[in-house]
């Protein structure tokens, strides 16, 4: 039970009077306060600084050091105070937690010392309030990241993969980005015609300022090489790194330069050398490390390979068809540009993509007709697969965004789950004490008050009052709180109960069983009895006719007490014995004579009929 | 209500600093704070002792520093006691029962008056209070619909995981039982007299009325 609401417990209990006229059962006895203590101030001496608070304030959280009897170990008899040899500054936050119910993380505190203090006082850090939780988590993460056992290689790899981890990584990231841009721009500017001397023809800048461009290129390539080598060194799996797309792009980007260095003086292959320069444009793909959108685009294209393939295939088909048709249509006309089918390919492509350069134009009427059909169909053929690719791209892009968001939410959820566990801790504490309580009641009849006190000492007064309140609610509604497990079991059985009600015709056909089932259902709220505690007595379960509808309800994982029960419970020739067997929950058998229930049972159904009469089975299907 | 003071704290941007034609208006912060009547008056009006009032007020003020509880806070606080179920509907009815002047908020006086009846009142007063709780529209009659709402709210607090499993018609059945017991002239509504009569004749209810007397 949380914070300061402990102060409202008297109110909640008083308001419970509103249930009383509605309840049909007598209410349980309220827990008595054994000693009506006046609320007293207690002094907490933390390394010399004295804090004072009410005892009740500390009692709000009985599972921490200060709220439980553990603090008695620190009690100083002479000075009548509790002495803790801990940090008084952090203790301030700890005590404020008791007072306000919210735990705050002071920013100036060292995260590990704060954690230690919390651990000492038995407080779980997850309950830090929303206001301070982000800060706490960030600091914790930073602290954990400073693991001394990360090798230099691992640190470097992490810096490469995630530039935001350290300043050096960020600098490196931006420097490489800058040089990629410089290199690409250099390649472009190289070919622009610079102003020339008036008597010479226009030369591109590359040839005019050869040295400058060469130096620029060398610098860029050196940076790229160093980067590549460093990544290669830091990669956890070098083989896998070398096979990855990015590293291939890196290699392709710098290779032309080296090949050029090697081949400078060989005139024959200078043509090839010029071609190699084309590969320098691949440097632009290095930007995909810097841009997530580019990566997603690449990934989309990869994932849409089938659609792209389809597009290509259908286009090829159409091109071939229309090229052939156009060729034969234009064959007749003179000075036709459609000299061969491959030559017509160019026309078809230009027309289908609605470019229409106009360098090849049909002149015959048939040619024009087929040409128009070609251009119309081109629009369709191209328009079809494109939306698929677009939607794929958008899906993957949004998926990526959502993945990021989900990662942030997961952290939040884990924290909420922890808080919820502590909440269910309180409700499970109630169930736990209920089971103890039954035991207690049995004891109360026989034992003395000391034993009783011993048993109830474990729960604090606040808790016992809260439990009493919940107990009153149970009595009012005539239902009990159970935990998830029992609820699942009984829910499944409740599902089984529907079958009896839905197949009255079935049971009435059997005549005899119909009456016994209906009679039983009139008797109790829950026609199909379940058992969860030993103290309950339930009548028999007539499962025979209901088996037919219940086969699909498969195993409920409950331990069968004994096999004899299963035979008691069903017909020998029933098609679904396994269900029954596996789904027995039995906790006790209490034998009492129950004449009216068993008599209509009669003849054909259960082989062990007579034994029923004095056995009341606590069992479910 | 006597003694209730709603204070507005306004802070103005310094008029001297701002130019005469500034569009910047005065910054007005208003905080509604409620200070209860003095301890003596409350002592006179309720049946609590001075110390008890002190303890009550400290707890109240801790949760609601502004001095009043609004319905949301009330629902939150009440839900903390019933982690397994949904206590918000019942908390809503409770809130209306405590908010006697129906101004949307429960001040300390309302709170302590209600508690005084519940903890220190006579049986008649307690039953009266309960009747008032059930009578949602405060017309002096409890109809089956009102009772059904209340019953559903109570069953909601149990939550899902109960034994036996809660079914749709359980609250309705409970209402039937209640009306069978309470509605003497079978006219479909329960009046205050029928209610009090019937409760006074029921031993269980009488006993349970004294259950929480030592709460504070």
mmCIF file of C-alpha atoms in Angstrom, chain A residues 36-383:
data_model
loop_
_atom_site.group_PDB
_atom_site.id
_atom_site.type_symbol
_atom_site.label_atom_id
_atom_site.label_comp_id
_atom_site.label_asym_id
_atom_site.label_seq_id
_atom_site.Cartn_x
_atom_site.Cartn_y
_atom_site.Cartn_z
ATOM 1 C CA UNK A 36 -3.109 2.255 21.682
ATOM 2 C CA UNK A 37 0.095 4.126 21.261
ATOM 3 C CA UNK A 38 0.050 7.805 20.942
ATOM 4 C CA UNK A 39 1.988 8.888 17.957
ATOM 5 C CA UNK A 40 5.439 9.785 19.100
ATOM 6 C CA UNK A 41 8.333 11.656 17.658
ATOM 7 C CA UNK A 42 11.402 9.638 17.055
ATOM 8 C CA UNK A 43 14.846 11.032 16.567
ATOM 9 C CA UNK A 44 17.070 9.774 13.797
ATOM 10 C CA UNK A 45 20.669 10.751 14.265
ATOM 11 C CA UNK A 46 22.496 10.412 10.983
ATOM 12 C CA UNK A 47 26.163 11.134 11.456
ATOM 13 C CA UNK A 48 25.431 13.907 13.849
ATOM 14 C CA UNK A 49 22.562 15.551 12.031
ATOM 15 C CA UNK A 50 19.341 14.972 13.862
ATOM 16 C CA UNK A 51 16.133 14.328 12.001
ATOM 17 C CA UNK A 52 12.839 14.031 13.751
ATOM 18 C CA UNK A 53 9.675 12.555 12.473
ATOM 19 C CA UNK A 54 6.572 10.795 13.669
ATOM 20 C CA UNK A 55 6.796 7.117 14.157
ATOM 21 C CA UNK A 56 3.724 6.699 11.971
ATOM 22 C CA UNK A 57 5.469 8.359 9.084
ATOM 23 C CA UNK A 58 8.133 5.715 9.110
ATOM 24 C CA UNK A 59 5.599 2.945 9.550
ATOM 25 C CA UNK A 60 4.117 3.680 6.182
ATOM 26 C CA UNK A 61 6.657 1.521 4.448
ATOM 27 C CA UNK A 62 7.018 -1.567 6.546
ATOM 28 C CA UNK A 63 9.304 -3.311 4.096
ATOM 29 C CA UNK A 64 12.128 -0.824 4.444
ATOM 30 C CA UNK A 65 14.708 -0.560 7.145
ATOM 31 C CA UNK A 66 13.202 2.426 8.878
ATOM 32 C CA UNK A 67 9.676 1.116 8.690
ATOM 33 C CA UNK A 68 10.360 -2.276 10.121
ATOM 34 C CA UNK A 69 11.837 -3.533 13.301
ATOM 35 C CA UNK A 70 15.257 -3.571 11.702
ATOM 36 C CA UNK A 71 15.847 -0.060 12.939
ATOM 37 C CA UNK A 72 15.836 -1.357 16.493
ATOM 38 C CA UNK A 73 19.320 -2.616 15.830
ATOM 39 C CA UNK A 74 20.438 0.976 15.559
ATOM 40 C CA UNK A 75 18.758 2.195 18.697
ATOM 41 C CA UNK A 76 21.012 3.931 21.134
ATOM 42 C CA UNK A 77 19.792 3.424 24.689
ATOM 43 C CA UNK A 78 21.615 6.290 26.314
ATOM 44 C CA UNK A 79 20.599 8.996 23.941
ATOM 45 C CA UNK A 80 17.205 7.428 23.152
ATOM 46 C CA UNK A 81 17.684 7.908 19.461
ATOM 47 C CA UNK A 82 18.406 5.876 16.375
ATOM 48 C CA UNK A 83 21.935 6.391 15.169
ATOM 49 C CA UNK A 84 22.961 5.745 11.567
ATOM 50 C CA UNK A 85 26.519 6.217 10.477
ATOM 51 C CA UNK A 86 25.588 7.206 6.935
ATOM 52 C CA UNK A 87 25.581 10.195 4.665
ATOM 53 C CA UNK A 88 23.158 12.803 6.043
ATOM 54 C CA UNK A 89 22.681 14.536 2.689
ATOM 55 C CA UNK A 90 21.331 11.493 0.969
ATOM 56 C CA UNK A 91 19.337 10.664 4.057
ATOM 57 C CA UNK A 92 17.392 13.805 3.450
ATOM 58 C CA UNK A 93 15.961 12.334 0.247
ATOM 59 C CA UNK A 94 15.315 9.060 1.971
ATOM 60 C CA UNK A 95 13.352 10.677 4.758
ATOM 61 C CA UNK A 96 11.446 12.844 2.340
ATOM 62 C CA UNK A 97 10.342 9.700 0.662
ATOM 63 C CA UNK A 98 8.615 8.638 3.844
ATOM 64 C CA UNK A 99 7.068 12.012 4.282
ATOM 65 C CA UNK A 100 5.754 12.643 0.807
ATOM 66 C CA UNK A 101 5.710 9.222 -0.786
ATOM 67 C CA UNK A 102 7.912 10.369 -3.644
ATOM 68 C CA UNK A 103 11.546 9.528 -3.961
ATOM 69 C CA UNK A 104 13.652 12.156 -5.629
ATOM 70 C CA UNK A 105 17.142 11.903 -6.989
ATOM 71 C CA UNK A 106 19.292 14.926 -6.212
ATOM 72 C CA UNK A 107 21.318 15.807 -9.243
ATOM 73 C CA UNK A 108 24.467 16.710 -7.467
ATOM 74 C CA UNK A 109 24.761 13.326 -5.836
ATOM 75 C CA UNK A 110 27.008 10.682 -7.147
ATOM 76 C CA UNK A 111 24.890 7.923 -8.579
ATOM 77 C CA UNK A 112 26.706 5.054 -6.955
ATOM 78 C CA UNK A 113 26.675 6.558 -3.482
ATOM 79 C CA UNK A 114 22.960 7.240 -3.872
ATOM 80 C CA UNK A 115 22.376 3.663 -4.920
ATOM 81 C CA UNK A 116 24.284 2.425 -1.920
ATOM 82 C CA UNK A 117 22.266 4.483 0.474
ATOM 83 C CA UNK A 118 19.025 3.302 -1.062
ATOM 84 C CA UNK A 119 20.178 -0.273 -0.800
ATOM 85 C CA UNK A 120 21.117 0.232 2.825
ATOM 86 C CA UNK A 121 17.726 1.620 3.722
ATOM 87 C CA UNK A 122 15.932 -1.043 1.754
ATOM 88 C CA UNK A 123 14.326 1.210 -0.840
ATOM 89 C CA UNK A 124 13.910 0.069 -4.411
ATOM 90 C CA UNK A 125 15.158 2.721 -6.872
ATOM 91 C CA UNK A 126 12.346 2.006 -9.307
ATOM 92 C CA UNK A 127 9.944 4.103 -7.299
ATOM 93 C CA UNK A 128 11.836 7.263 -8.055
ATOM 94 C CA UNK A 129 9.278 9.747 -9.203
ATOM 95 C CA UNK A 130 8.831 10.612 -12.853
ATOM 96 C CA UNK A 131 10.405 13.974 -12.311
ATOM 97 C CA UNK A 132 13.776 12.516 -11.488
ATOM 98 C CA UNK A 133 13.673 9.136 -13.087
ATOM 99 C CA UNK A 134 15.075 10.118 -16.472
ATOM 100 C CA UNK A 135 18.046 11.794 -14.892
ATOM 101 C CA UNK A 136 18.630 8.819 -12.670
ATOM 102 C CA UNK A 137 18.521 6.395 -15.552
ATOM 103 C CA UNK A 138 20.830 8.506 -17.689
ATOM 104 C CA UNK A 139 23.389 8.818 -14.964
ATOM 105 C CA UNK A 140 23.145 5.130 -14.244
ATOM 106 C CA UNK A 141 23.679 4.268 -17.858
ATOM 107 C CA UNK A 142 26.683 6.538 -18.104
ATOM 108 C CA UNK A 143 28.102 5.013 -15.022
ATOM 109 C CA UNK A 144 27.605 1.494 -16.235
ATOM 110 C CA UNK A 145 29.112 2.382 -19.578
ATOM 111 C CA UNK A 146 32.319 3.348 -17.909
ATOM 112 C CA UNK A 147 33.017 -0.303 -17.463
ATOM 113 C CA UNK A 148 36.703 -0.747 -16.912
ATOM 114 C CA UNK A 149 36.637 -4.141 -18.502
ATOM 115 C CA UNK A 150 35.919 -2.848 -21.980
ATOM 116 C CA UNK A 151 39.006 -3.210 -24.081
ATOM 117 C CA UNK A 152 40.306 -0.436 -26.192
ATOM 118 C CA UNK A 153 39.137 -2.271 -29.256
ATOM 119 C CA UNK A 154 35.597 -2.543 -27.974
ATOM 120 C CA UNK A 155 35.505 1.096 -27.027
ATOM 121 C CA UNK A 156 36.651 2.059 -30.477
ATOM 122 C CA UNK A 157 34.048 -0.094 -32.147
ATOM 123 C CA UNK A 158 31.343 1.357 -29.967
ATOM 124 C CA UNK A 159 32.559 4.836 -30.826
ATOM 125 C CA UNK A 160 32.355 4.057 -34.506
ATOM 126 C CA UNK A 161 28.920 2.543 -34.343
ATOM 127 C CA UNK A 162 27.377 5.107 -32.081
ATOM 128 C CA UNK A 163 29.004 8.528 -32.408
ATOM 129 C CA UNK A 164 27.145 9.972 -29.483
ATOM 130 C CA UNK A 165 28.989 8.011 -26.856
ATOM 131 C CA UNK A 166 31.945 10.317 -26.581
ATOM 132 C CA UNK A 167 33.148 13.614 -27.919
ATOM 133 C CA UNK A 168 36.030 12.058 -29.847
ATOM 134 C CA UNK A 169 33.622 9.818 -31.700
ATOM 135 C CA UNK A 170 31.455 12.768 -32.576
ATOM 136 C CA UNK A 171 34.446 14.716 -33.877
ATOM 137 C CA UNK A 172 35.536 11.776 -35.943
ATOM 138 C CA UNK A 173 32.036 11.375 -37.311
ATOM 139 C CA UNK A 174 31.799 14.947 -38.466
ATOM 140 C CA UNK A 175 35.322 15.031 -39.867
ATOM 141 C CA UNK A 176 34.757 12.001 -42.045
ATOM 142 C CA UNK A 177 31.443 13.411 -43.173
ATOM 143 C CA UNK A 178 33.144 16.643 -44.124
ATOM 144 C CA UNK A 179 35.809 14.907 -46.097
ATOM 145 C CA UNK A 180 33.311 12.788 -47.963
ATOM 146 C CA UNK A 181 31.560 15.957 -49.016
ATOM 147 C CA UNK A 182 34.852 17.578 -49.990
ATOM 148 C CA UNK A 183 35.867 14.604 -52.035
ATOM 149 C CA UNK A 184 32.612 14.441 -53.917
ATOM 150 C CA UNK A 185 32.640 18.154 -54.630
ATOM 151 C CA UNK A 186 36.211 17.916 -55.837
ATOM 152 C CA UNK A 187 35.265 15.205 -58.263
ATOM 153 C CA UNK A 188 32.468 17.341 -59.592
ATOM 154 C CA UNK A 189 34.416 20.578 -59.843
ATOM 155 C CA UNK A 190 37.270 18.816 -61.558
ATOM 156 C CA UNK A 191 35.263 18.566 -64.727
ATOM 157 C CA UNK A 192 33.947 22.123 -64.818
ATOM 158 C CA UNK A 193 35.628 24.184 -67.475
ATOM 159 C CA UNK A 194 37.667 26.871 -65.842
ATOM 160 C CA UNK A 195 38.387 30.147 -67.392
ATOM 161 C CA UNK A 196 41.179 29.596 -69.859
ATOM 162 C CA UNK A 197 43.813 31.642 -71.418
ATOM 163 C CA UNK A 198 42.258 33.434 -74.370
ATOM 164 C CA UNK A 199 44.259 31.645 -76.959
ATOM 165 C CA UNK A 200 43.671 28.179 -75.598
ATOM 166 C CA UNK A 201 40.512 26.239 -75.684
ATOM 167 C CA UNK A 202 38.455 25.646 -72.588
ATOM 168 C CA UNK A 203 40.004 23.210 -70.237
ATOM 169 C CA UNK A 204 38.359 21.691 -67.259
ATOM 170 C CA UNK A 205 39.650 22.755 -63.903
ATOM 171 C CA UNK A 206 41.071 19.369 -63.253
ATOM 172 C CA UNK A 207 43.617 19.741 -65.955
ATOM 173 C CA UNK A 208 44.464 23.300 -65.105
ATOM 174 C CA UNK A 209 45.127 22.849 -61.448
ATOM 175 C CA UNK A 210 46.251 19.261 -61.549
ATOM 176 C CA UNK A 211 48.510 19.485 -58.572
ATOM 177 C CA UNK A 212 45.914 21.063 -56.340
ATOM 178 C CA UNK A 213 43.307 18.518 -57.169
ATOM 179 C CA UNK A 214 45.766 15.733 -56.771
ATOM 180 C CA UNK A 215 46.690 16.910 -53.310
ATOM 181 C CA UNK A 216 43.042 17.201 -52.357
ATOM 182 C CA UNK A 217 42.346 13.724 -53.613
ATOM 183 C CA UNK A 218 45.335 12.315 -51.791
ATOM 184 C CA UNK A 219 44.263 13.874 -48.552
ATOM 185 C CA UNK A 220 40.765 12.520 -48.824
ATOM 186 C CA UNK A 221 41.927 9.063 -49.739
ATOM 187 C CA UNK A 222 44.358 9.020 -46.863
ATOM 188 C CA UNK A 223 41.611 9.893 -44.426
ATOM 189 C CA UNK A 224 39.350 7.222 -45.864
ATOM 190 C CA UNK A 225 42.086 4.653 -45.738
ATOM 191 C CA UNK A 226 42.904 5.422 -42.143
ATOM 192 C CA UNK A 227 39.223 5.223 -41.259
ATOM 193 C CA UNK A 228 38.842 1.919 -43.009
ATOM 194 C CA UNK A 229 41.847 0.442 -41.316
ATOM 195 C CA UNK A 230 40.691 1.631 -37.935
ATOM 196 C CA UNK A 231 37.275 0.111 -38.435
ATOM 197 C CA UNK A 232 38.877 -3.078 -39.576
ATOM 198 C CA UNK A 233 40.987 -3.163 -36.459
ATOM 199 C CA UNK A 234 38.099 -2.435 -34.103
ATOM 200 C CA UNK A 235 35.575 -4.761 -35.673
ATOM 201 C CA UNK A 236 34.653 -7.666 -33.416
ATOM 202 C CA UNK A 237 34.452 -9.995 -36.371
ATOM 203 C CA UNK A 238 36.805 -8.912 -39.079
ATOM 204 C CA UNK A 239 35.593 -11.403 -41.619
ATOM 205 C CA UNK A 240 32.014 -10.282 -41.212
ATOM 206 C CA UNK A 241 33.028 -6.682 -41.360
ATOM 207 C CA UNK A 242 34.857 -7.183 -44.617
ATOM 208 C CA UNK A 243 31.808 -8.768 -46.127
ATOM 209 C CA UNK A 244 29.450 -5.999 -45.111
ATOM 210 C CA UNK A 245 28.111 -3.572 -47.672
ATOM 211 C CA UNK A 246 29.569 -0.480 -46.086
ATOM 212 C CA UNK A 247 33.071 -1.809 -46.081
ATOM 213 C CA UNK A 248 32.804 -2.804 -49.725
ATOM 214 C CA UNK A 249 31.707 0.711 -50.527
ATOM 215 C CA UNK A 250 34.694 2.009 -48.586
ATOM 216 C CA UNK A 251 37.073 -0.180 -50.507
ATOM 217 C CA UNK A 252 35.595 0.700 -53.851
ATOM 218 C CA UNK A 253 35.847 4.361 -52.985
ATOM 219 C CA UNK A 254 39.552 4.347 -52.297
ATOM 220 C CA UNK A 255 40.761 1.675 -54.687
ATOM 221 C CA UNK A 256 40.785 3.804 -57.878
ATOM 222 C CA UNK A 257 43.309 6.106 -56.319
ATOM 223 C CA UNK A 258 45.738 3.387 -55.492
ATOM 224 C CA UNK A 259 45.303 1.735 -58.810
ATOM 225 C CA UNK A 260 45.890 5.098 -60.401
ATOM 226 C CA UNK A 261 49.079 5.520 -58.415
ATOM 227 C CA UNK A 262 50.325 2.221 -59.644
ATOM 228 C CA UNK A 263 49.369 2.733 -63.229
ATOM 229 C CA UNK A 264 50.329 6.361 -63.887
ATOM 230 C CA UNK A 265 53.036 5.810 -66.386
ATOM 231 C CA UNK A 266 51.441 3.142 -68.437
ATOM 232 C CA UNK A 267 49.808 4.906 -71.385
ATOM 233 C CA UNK A 268 47.846 1.948 -72.680
ATOM 234 C CA UNK A 269 45.692 1.588 -69.710
ATOM 235 C CA UNK A 270 45.238 5.277 -69.103
ATOM 236 C CA UNK A 271 41.882 4.948 -70.754
ATOM 237 C CA UNK A 272 40.962 2.346 -68.218
ATOM 238 C CA UNK A 273 42.350 4.591 -65.541
ATOM 239 C CA UNK A 274 39.993 7.336 -66.558
ATOM 240 C CA UNK A 275 37.118 4.920 -66.313
ATOM 241 C CA UNK A 276 38.184 3.958 -62.873
ATOM 242 C CA UNK A 277 37.679 7.498 -61.809
ATOM 243 C CA UNK A 278 34.018 6.877 -62.197
ATOM 244 C CA UNK A 279 34.152 4.674 -59.180
ATOM 245 C CA UNK A 280 35.170 7.618 -57.132
ATOM 246 C CA UNK A 281 31.548 8.652 -57.175
ATOM 247 C CA UNK A 282 30.825 5.738 -54.887
ATOM 248 C CA UNK A 283 32.254 7.837 -52.137
ATOM 249 C CA UNK A 284 28.901 9.452 -51.968
ATOM 250 C CA UNK A 285 27.460 6.226 -50.654
ATOM 251 C CA UNK A 286 29.652 6.559 -47.615
ATOM 252 C CA UNK A 287 27.126 9.118 -46.531
ATOM 253 C CA UNK A 288 24.737 6.332 -45.718
ATOM 254 C CA UNK A 289 26.580 5.852 -42.446
ATOM 255 C CA UNK A 290 25.625 9.377 -41.617
ATOM 256 C CA UNK A 291 22.064 9.261 -42.786
ATOM 257 C CA UNK A 292 19.525 6.826 -41.556
ATOM 258 C CA UNK A 293 17.148 7.674 -44.363
ATOM 259 C CA UNK A 294 19.656 6.529 -46.935
ATOM 260 C CA UNK A 295 20.126 3.278 -45.127
ATOM 261 C CA UNK A 296 16.419 2.741 -45.054
ATOM 262 C CA UNK A 297 16.169 3.485 -48.749
ATOM 263 C CA UNK A 298 18.807 0.901 -49.463
ATOM 264 C CA UNK A 299 17.074 -1.558 -47.220
ATOM 265 C CA UNK A 300 13.753 -0.883 -48.879
ATOM 266 C CA UNK A 301 15.140 -1.535 -52.294
ATOM 267 C CA UNK A 302 16.574 -4.742 -51.014
ATOM 268 C CA UNK A 303 13.299 -5.832 -49.517
ATOM 269 C CA UNK A 304 11.331 -4.811 -52.568
ATOM 270 C CA UNK A 305 13.529 -6.884 -54.785
ATOM 271 C CA UNK A 306 10.652 -9.007 -55.924
ATOM 272 C CA UNK A 307 8.494 -6.044 -56.839
ATOM 273 C CA UNK A 308 11.366 -4.443 -58.649
ATOM 274 C CA UNK A 309 12.009 -7.652 -60.446
ATOM 275 C CA UNK A 310 8.404 -7.829 -61.479
ATOM 276 C CA UNK A 311 8.517 -4.265 -62.708
ATOM 277 C CA UNK A 312 11.589 -4.945 -64.728
ATOM 278 C CA UNK A 313 10.214 -8.107 -66.190
ATOM 279 C CA UNK A 314 6.916 -6.609 -67.226
ATOM 280 C CA UNK A 315 8.669 -3.630 -68.705
ATOM 281 C CA UNK A 316 10.984 -5.837 -70.682
ATOM 282 C CA UNK A 317 8.080 -7.802 -72.013
ATOM 283 C CA UNK A 318 6.242 -4.684 -73.066
ATOM 284 C CA UNK A 319 9.343 -3.179 -74.612
ATOM 285 C CA UNK A 320 10.024 -6.199 -76.714
ATOM 286 C CA UNK A 321 6.438 -6.472 -77.850
ATOM 287 C CA UNK A 322 6.064 -2.863 -78.778
ATOM 288 C CA UNK A 323 9.501 -2.599 -80.352
ATOM 289 C CA UNK A 324 8.693 -5.482 -82.623
ATOM 290 C CA UNK A 325 5.339 -4.040 -83.544
ATOM 291 C CA UNK A 326 6.760 -0.602 -84.211
ATOM 292 C CA UNK A 327 9.566 -2.002 -86.287
ATOM 293 C CA UNK A 328 7.232 -3.862 -88.548
ATOM 294 C CA UNK A 329 4.821 -0.991 -88.708
ATOM 295 C CA UNK A 330 7.523 1.462 -89.702
ATOM 296 C CA UNK A 331 9.296 -0.946 -91.993
ATOM 297 C CA UNK A 332 7.548 0.415 -94.973
ATOM 298 C CA UNK A 333 8.235 4.091 -94.550
ATOM 299 C CA UNK A 334 11.342 5.584 -96.048
ATOM 300 C CA UNK A 335 14.092 7.189 -94.020
ATOM 301 C CA UNK A 336 12.665 5.549 -90.996
ATOM 302 C CA UNK A 337 14.819 5.574 -87.934
ATOM 303 C CA UNK A 338 13.413 2.219 -86.896
ATOM 304 C CA UNK A 339 16.244 0.337 -88.540
ATOM 305 C CA UNK A 340 16.063 -2.758 -86.389
ATOM 306 C CA UNK A 341 14.193 -4.116 -83.449
ATOM 307 C CA UNK A 342 16.924 -3.252 -80.992
ATOM 308 C CA UNK A 343 16.907 0.237 -82.422
ATOM 309 C CA UNK A 344 13.193 0.376 -81.676
ATOM 310 C CA UNK A 345 13.893 -0.503 -78.109
ATOM 311 C CA UNK A 346 15.083 3.010 -77.507
ATOM 312 C CA UNK A 347 11.877 4.436 -78.932
ATOM 313 C CA UNK A 348 9.729 2.132 -76.836
ATOM 314 C CA UNK A 349 11.491 2.908 -73.606
ATOM 315 C CA UNK A 350 11.389 6.625 -74.172
ATOM 316 C CA UNK A 351 7.729 6.447 -75.048
ATOM 317 C CA UNK A 352 6.645 4.134 -72.271
ATOM 318 C CA UNK A 353 8.254 6.259 -69.616
ATOM 319 C CA UNK A 354 6.484 9.221 -71.198
ATOM 320 C CA UNK A 355 9.770 10.946 -71.839
ATOM 321 C CA UNK A 356 9.249 11.457 -75.518
ATOM 322 C CA UNK A 357 12.560 12.879 -76.680
ATOM 323 C CA UNK A 358 11.348 13.095 -80.217
ATOM 324 C CA UNK A 359 14.501 11.789 -81.845
ATOM 325 C CA UNK A 360 12.610 8.782 -83.138
ATOM 326 C CA UNK A 361 9.076 9.427 -84.336
ATOM 327 C CA UNK A 362 6.721 7.069 -86.161
ATOM 328 C CA UNK A 363 5.628 8.319 -89.567
ATOM 329 C CA UNK A 364 3.151 5.784 -90.803
ATOM 330 C CA UNK A 365 -0.394 5.748 -89.568
ATOM 331 C CA UNK A 366 -0.094 2.238 -88.193
ATOM 332 C CA UNK A 367 3.080 3.301 -86.480
ATOM 333 C CA UNK A 368 1.362 6.245 -84.904
ATOM 334 C CA UNK A 369 -1.520 4.108 -83.694
ATOM 335 C CA UNK A 370 0.749 1.569 -82.122
ATOM 336 C CA UNK A 371 2.927 4.324 -80.769
ATOM 337 C CA UNK A 372 0.001 5.838 -78.893
ATOM 338 C CA UNK A 373 -1.030 2.472 -77.542
ATOM 339 C CA UNK A 374 2.543 2.026 -76.415
ATOM 340 C CA UNK A 375 2.667 5.263 -74.514
ATOM 341 C CA UNK A 376 -0.708 4.677 -72.858
ATOM 342 C CA UNK A 377 0.201 1.224 -71.715
ATOM 343 C CA UNK A 378 3.551 2.479 -70.510
ATOM 344 C CA UNK A 379 1.874 4.665 -67.967
ATOM 345 C CA UNK A 380 -0.047 1.706 -66.600
ATOM 346 C CA UNK A 381 2.815 -0.728 -66.495
ATOM 347 C CA UNK A 382 5.051 1.663 -64.654
ATOM 348 C CA UNK A 383 2.399 3.030 -62.369
#
